mmCIF file of C-alpha atoms in Angstrom:
data_model
loop_
_atom_site.group_PDB
_atom_site.id
_atom_site.type_symbol
_atom_site.label_atom_id
_atom_site.label_comp_id
_atom_site.label_asym_id
_atom_site.label_seq_id
_atom_site.Cartn_x
_atom_site.Cartn_y
_atom_site.Cartn_z
ATOM 1 C CA MET A 1 20.310 27.509 38.308
ATOM 2 C CA THR A 2 22.890 25.707 40.445
ATOM 3 C CA ASP A 3 25.378 23.169 39.099
ATOM 4 C CA SER A 4 23.437 20.245 40.578
ATOM 5 C CA GLU A 5 20.165 21.467 38.995
ATOM 6 C CA ALA A 6 21.885 21.860 35.617
ATOM 7 C CA THR A 7 23.329 18.342 35.916
ATOM 8 C CA THR A 8 19.902 16.952 36.837
ATOM 9 C CA ALA A 9 18.249 18.761 33.908
ATOM 10 C CA ALA A 10 20.891 17.481 31.481
ATOM 11 C CA THR A 11 20.538 13.938 32.803
ATOM 12 C CA ALA A 12 16.741 14.070 32.544
ATOM 13 C CA ALA A 13 16.973 15.081 28.880
ATOM 14 C CA THR A 14 19.348 12.195 28.091
ATOM 15 C CA THR A 15 17.486 8.914 27.710
ATOM 16 C CA TYR A 16 20.458 6.840 26.522
ATOM 17 C CA ARG A 17 24.205 7.329 26.657
ATOM 18 C CA GLU A 18 27.218 5.103 26.138
ATOM 19 C CA ARG A 19 30.868 5.623 25.393
ATOM 20 C CA LEU A 20 32.591 3.349 22.878
ATOM 21 C CA TYR A 21 35.692 2.949 25.027
ATOM 22 C CA VAL A 22 38.542 0.630 24.080
ATOM 23 C CA THR A 23 38.570 -2.502 26.257
ATOM 24 C CA TRP A 24 41.606 -3.012 28.465
ATOM 25 C CA TYR A 25 43.105 -5.896 26.514
ATOM 26 C CA TRP A 26 43.214 -3.806 23.313
ATOM 27 C CA TRP A 27 45.671 -1.508 25.087
ATOM 28 C CA LEU A 28 48.293 -4.216 25.667
ATOM 29 C CA LEU A 29 49.613 -4.891 22.159
ATOM 30 C CA PRO A 30 50.040 -1.248 21.007
ATOM 31 C CA LEU A 31 51.730 -0.292 24.285
ATOM 32 C CA LEU A 32 54.000 -3.337 24.052
ATOM 33 C CA ALA A 33 54.886 -2.427 20.446
ATOM 34 C CA ALA A 34 55.642 1.175 21.476
ATOM 35 C CA GLY A 35 57.809 -0.106 24.346
ATOM 36 C CA LEU A 36 59.733 -2.440 22.023
ATOM 37 C CA LEU A 37 60.276 0.355 19.504
ATOM 38 C CA ALA A 38 61.510 2.661 22.264
ATOM 39 C CA ALA A 39 63.821 -0.116 23.530
ATOM 40 C CA GLU A 40 65.310 -0.523 20.050
ATOM 41 C CA VAL A 41 66.147 3.163 19.888
ATOM 42 C CA HIS A 42 67.405 3.019 23.488
ATOM 43 C CA LEU A 43 69.879 0.259 22.591
ATOM 44 C CA GLY A 44 71.300 2.227 19.684
ATOM 45 C CA TYR A 45 71.880 5.622 21.283
ATOM 46 C CA PRO A 46 73.453 6.802 24.552
ATOM 47 C CA GLY A 47 72.426 9.771 26.680
ATOM 48 C CA VAL A 48 69.157 11.675 26.250
ATOM 49 C CA ARG A 49 68.303 9.806 23.076
ATOM 50 C CA ALA A 50 68.182 6.598 25.117
ATOM 51 C CA TRP A 51 65.172 7.551 27.273
ATOM 52 C CA LEU A 52 63.479 10.087 24.992
ATOM 53 C CA PRO A 53 61.611 7.422 22.934
ATOM 54 C CA TYR A 54 59.992 6.078 26.105
ATOM 55 C CA VAL A 55 58.835 9.573 27.081
ATOM 56 C CA LEU A 56 57.400 10.222 23.612
ATOM 57 C CA LEU A 57 56.140 6.889 22.276
ATOM 58 C CA LEU A 58 54.378 5.403 25.302
ATOM 59 C CA PRO A 59 52.266 8.475 26.165
ATOM 60 C CA LEU A 60 51.539 9.145 22.480
ATOM 61 C CA THR A 61 50.348 5.567 21.999
ATOM 62 C CA ALA A 62 48.178 5.759 25.125
ATOM 63 C CA LEU A 63 46.728 9.073 23.913
ATOM 64 C CA LEU A 64 45.843 7.621 20.499
ATOM 65 C CA ILE A 65 44.115 4.599 22.057
ATOM 66 C CA TRP A 66 42.233 6.818 24.505
ATOM 67 C CA ARG A 67 41.070 9.116 21.672
ATOM 68 C CA ALA A 68 39.850 6.136 19.650
ATOM 69 C CA GLY A 69 37.553 5.249 22.563
ATOM 70 C CA ARG A 70 36.186 8.734 23.253
ATOM 71 C CA LEU A 71 33.230 8.537 20.891
ATOM 72 C CA SER A 72 29.787 8.384 22.392
ATOM 73 C CA VAL A 73 26.339 7.294 21.291
ATOM 74 C CA ARG A 74 23.459 9.073 22.984
ATOM 75 C CA VAL A 75 19.798 9.959 22.665
ATOM 76 C CA GLN A 76 19.387 13.425 24.072
ATOM 77 C CA ASP A 77 16.898 16.269 23.688
ATOM 78 C CA GLY A 78 14.958 14.534 20.931
ATOM 79 C CA GLU A 79 18.043 13.724 18.834
ATOM 80 C CA LEU A 80 20.299 10.755 18.233
ATOM 81 C CA TRP A 81 23.970 11.693 18.536
ATOM 82 C CA VAL A 82 26.626 9.346 17.165
ATOM 83 C CA GLY A 83 30.017 10.945 17.547
ATOM 84 C CA ASN A 84 29.529 14.511 16.298
ATOM 85 C CA ALA A 85 26.679 13.660 13.916
ATOM 86 C CA HIS A 86 23.085 14.050 15.052
ATOM 87 C CA LEU A 87 19.687 13.078 13.714
ATOM 88 C CA PRO A 88 16.325 14.279 15.063
ATOM 89 C CA LEU A 89 14.244 11.365 16.326
ATOM 90 C CA ARG A 90 11.375 12.365 14.022
ATOM 91 C CA HIS A 91 13.596 11.317 11.081
ATOM 92 C CA VAL A 92 14.449 7.883 12.495
ATOM 93 C CA GLY A 93 12.846 5.206 10.325
ATOM 94 C CA GLU A 94 13.312 1.437 10.347
ATOM 95 C CA ILE A 95 15.816 0.224 12.957
ATOM 96 C CA GLN A 96 17.741 -3.022 12.508
ATOM 97 C CA VAL A 97 20.087 -4.566 15.091
ATOM 98 C CA VAL A 98 22.919 -6.466 13.397
ATOM 99 C CA PRO A 99 24.761 -8.991 15.586
ATOM 100 C CA ALA A 100 28.555 -9.175 15.517
ATOM 101 C CA LYS A 101 28.572 -12.266 13.300
ATOM 102 C CA ASP A 102 26.622 -10.441 10.539
ATOM 103 C CA LYS A 103 28.579 -7.161 10.603
ATOM 104 C CA ARG A 104 30.646 -8.105 7.598
ATOM 105 C CA ARG A 105 27.542 -8.385 5.419
ATOM 106 C CA VAL A 106 26.251 -4.947 6.442
ATOM 107 C CA LEU A 107 29.640 -3.195 6.286
ATOM 108 C CA GLY A 108 30.896 -5.031 3.212
ATOM 109 C CA PRO A 109 29.652 -5.110 -0.353
ATOM 110 C CA HIS A 110 26.066 -4.202 0.591
ATOM 111 C CA LEU A 111 27.099 -0.882 2.160
ATOM 112 C CA ASP A 112 25.853 2.215 0.380
ATOM 113 C CA PRO A 113 28.764 4.678 -0.065
ATOM 114 C CA ALA A 114 26.481 7.544 0.987
ATOM 115 C CA ALA A 115 25.671 5.919 4.356
ATOM 116 C CA TYR A 116 26.914 7.414 7.617
ATOM 117 C CA VAL A 117 29.202 4.832 9.246
ATOM 118 C CA LEU A 118 30.809 4.941 12.665
ATOM 119 C CA HIS A 119 32.261 1.499 13.272
ATOM 120 C CA ARG A 120 34.533 0.422 16.093
ATOM 121 C CA GLY A 121 36.001 -3.058 15.625
ATOM 122 C CA TRP A 122 36.183 -3.798 19.344
ATOM 123 C CA VAL A 123 32.426 -3.291 19.751
ATOM 124 C CA GLY A 124 30.370 -6.307 18.705
ATOM 125 C CA PRO A 125 26.933 -5.386 17.355
ATOM 126 C CA VAL A 126 25.973 -2.519 15.081
ATOM 127 C CA VAL A 127 22.668 -0.734 14.561
ATOM 128 C CA ARG A 128 21.447 0.154 11.107
ATOM 129 C CA LEU A 129 18.702 2.735 10.899
ATOM 130 C CA ARG A 130 17.021 4.360 7.945
ATOM 131 C CA GLN A 131 16.624 8.090 8.142
ATOM 132 C CA THR A 132 13.506 9.641 6.652
ATOM 133 C CA ASP A 133 14.616 13.242 6.113
ATOM 134 C CA PRO A 134 14.033 13.977 2.388
ATOM 135 C CA GLU A 135 16.580 16.830 2.501
ATOM 136 C CA ASP A 136 19.408 14.569 3.713
ATOM 137 C CA PRO A 137 21.269 12.546 1.041
ATOM 138 C CA THR A 138 22.352 9.966 3.633
ATOM 139 C CA PRO A 139 20.098 6.911 3.168
ATOM 140 C CA TYR A 140 20.897 5.243 6.494
ATOM 141 C CA TRP A 141 23.258 5.153 9.449
ATOM 142 C CA VAL A 142 25.350 2.192 10.582
ATOM 143 C CA PHE A 143 27.098 2.540 13.931
ATOM 144 C CA SER A 144 28.532 0.427 16.729
ATOM 145 C CA THR A 145 26.852 0.063 20.097
ATOM 146 C CA ARG A 146 27.351 -2.307 23.007
ATOM 147 C CA HIS A 147 23.703 -2.205 24.113
ATOM 148 C CA PRO A 148 21.572 -2.215 20.959
ATOM 149 C CA ASP A 149 18.347 -3.215 22.733
ATOM 150 C CA ARG A 150 18.512 -0.286 25.161
ATOM 151 C CA LEU A 151 19.351 2.089 22.305
ATOM 152 C CA VAL A 152 16.429 0.868 20.186
ATOM 153 C CA GLU A 153 14.120 1.303 23.181
ATOM 154 C CA ALA A 154 15.365 4.882 23.662
ATOM 155 C CA LEU A 155 14.915 5.616 19.936
ATOM 156 C CA ARG A 156 11.315 4.411 19.987
ATOM 157 C CA VAL A 157 10.416 6.863 22.751
ATOM 158 C CA ARG A 158 9.655 9.911 20.598
ATOM 159 C CA ASP A 159 8.952 13.419 21.859
#
């Protein structure tokens, strides 16, 4: 199988995919804070110690922000993948889309401690779905998604 055939086969098996990337304006404040911290150290020390904080703090901050936005949500090969966790579609029960304004209720005092939660504050809506696997102690999943309607549509298409 060639690389293009493998890519086509992988794409055909994936019915939904999104990455929970960090929006551009969420990068500004942490990078500014890292720059100010590096400038403070720069003002206090001469020589190598003057530029070393810039070399360390700015790339480290950018790396941390990039890693926070690497998580993906996908429906692939008959399974829902949220980050590294996966759930076969046959165990997907009731699906509820929770708009951004109601997130606090779902993630607050009504949250079951045994629930699987993957929340990203910069992503508005969340999806709450009951899982029906009797062997799994997790009662439901709550996770962020930018396109809940497309995800729900992909979850309803069962193999």
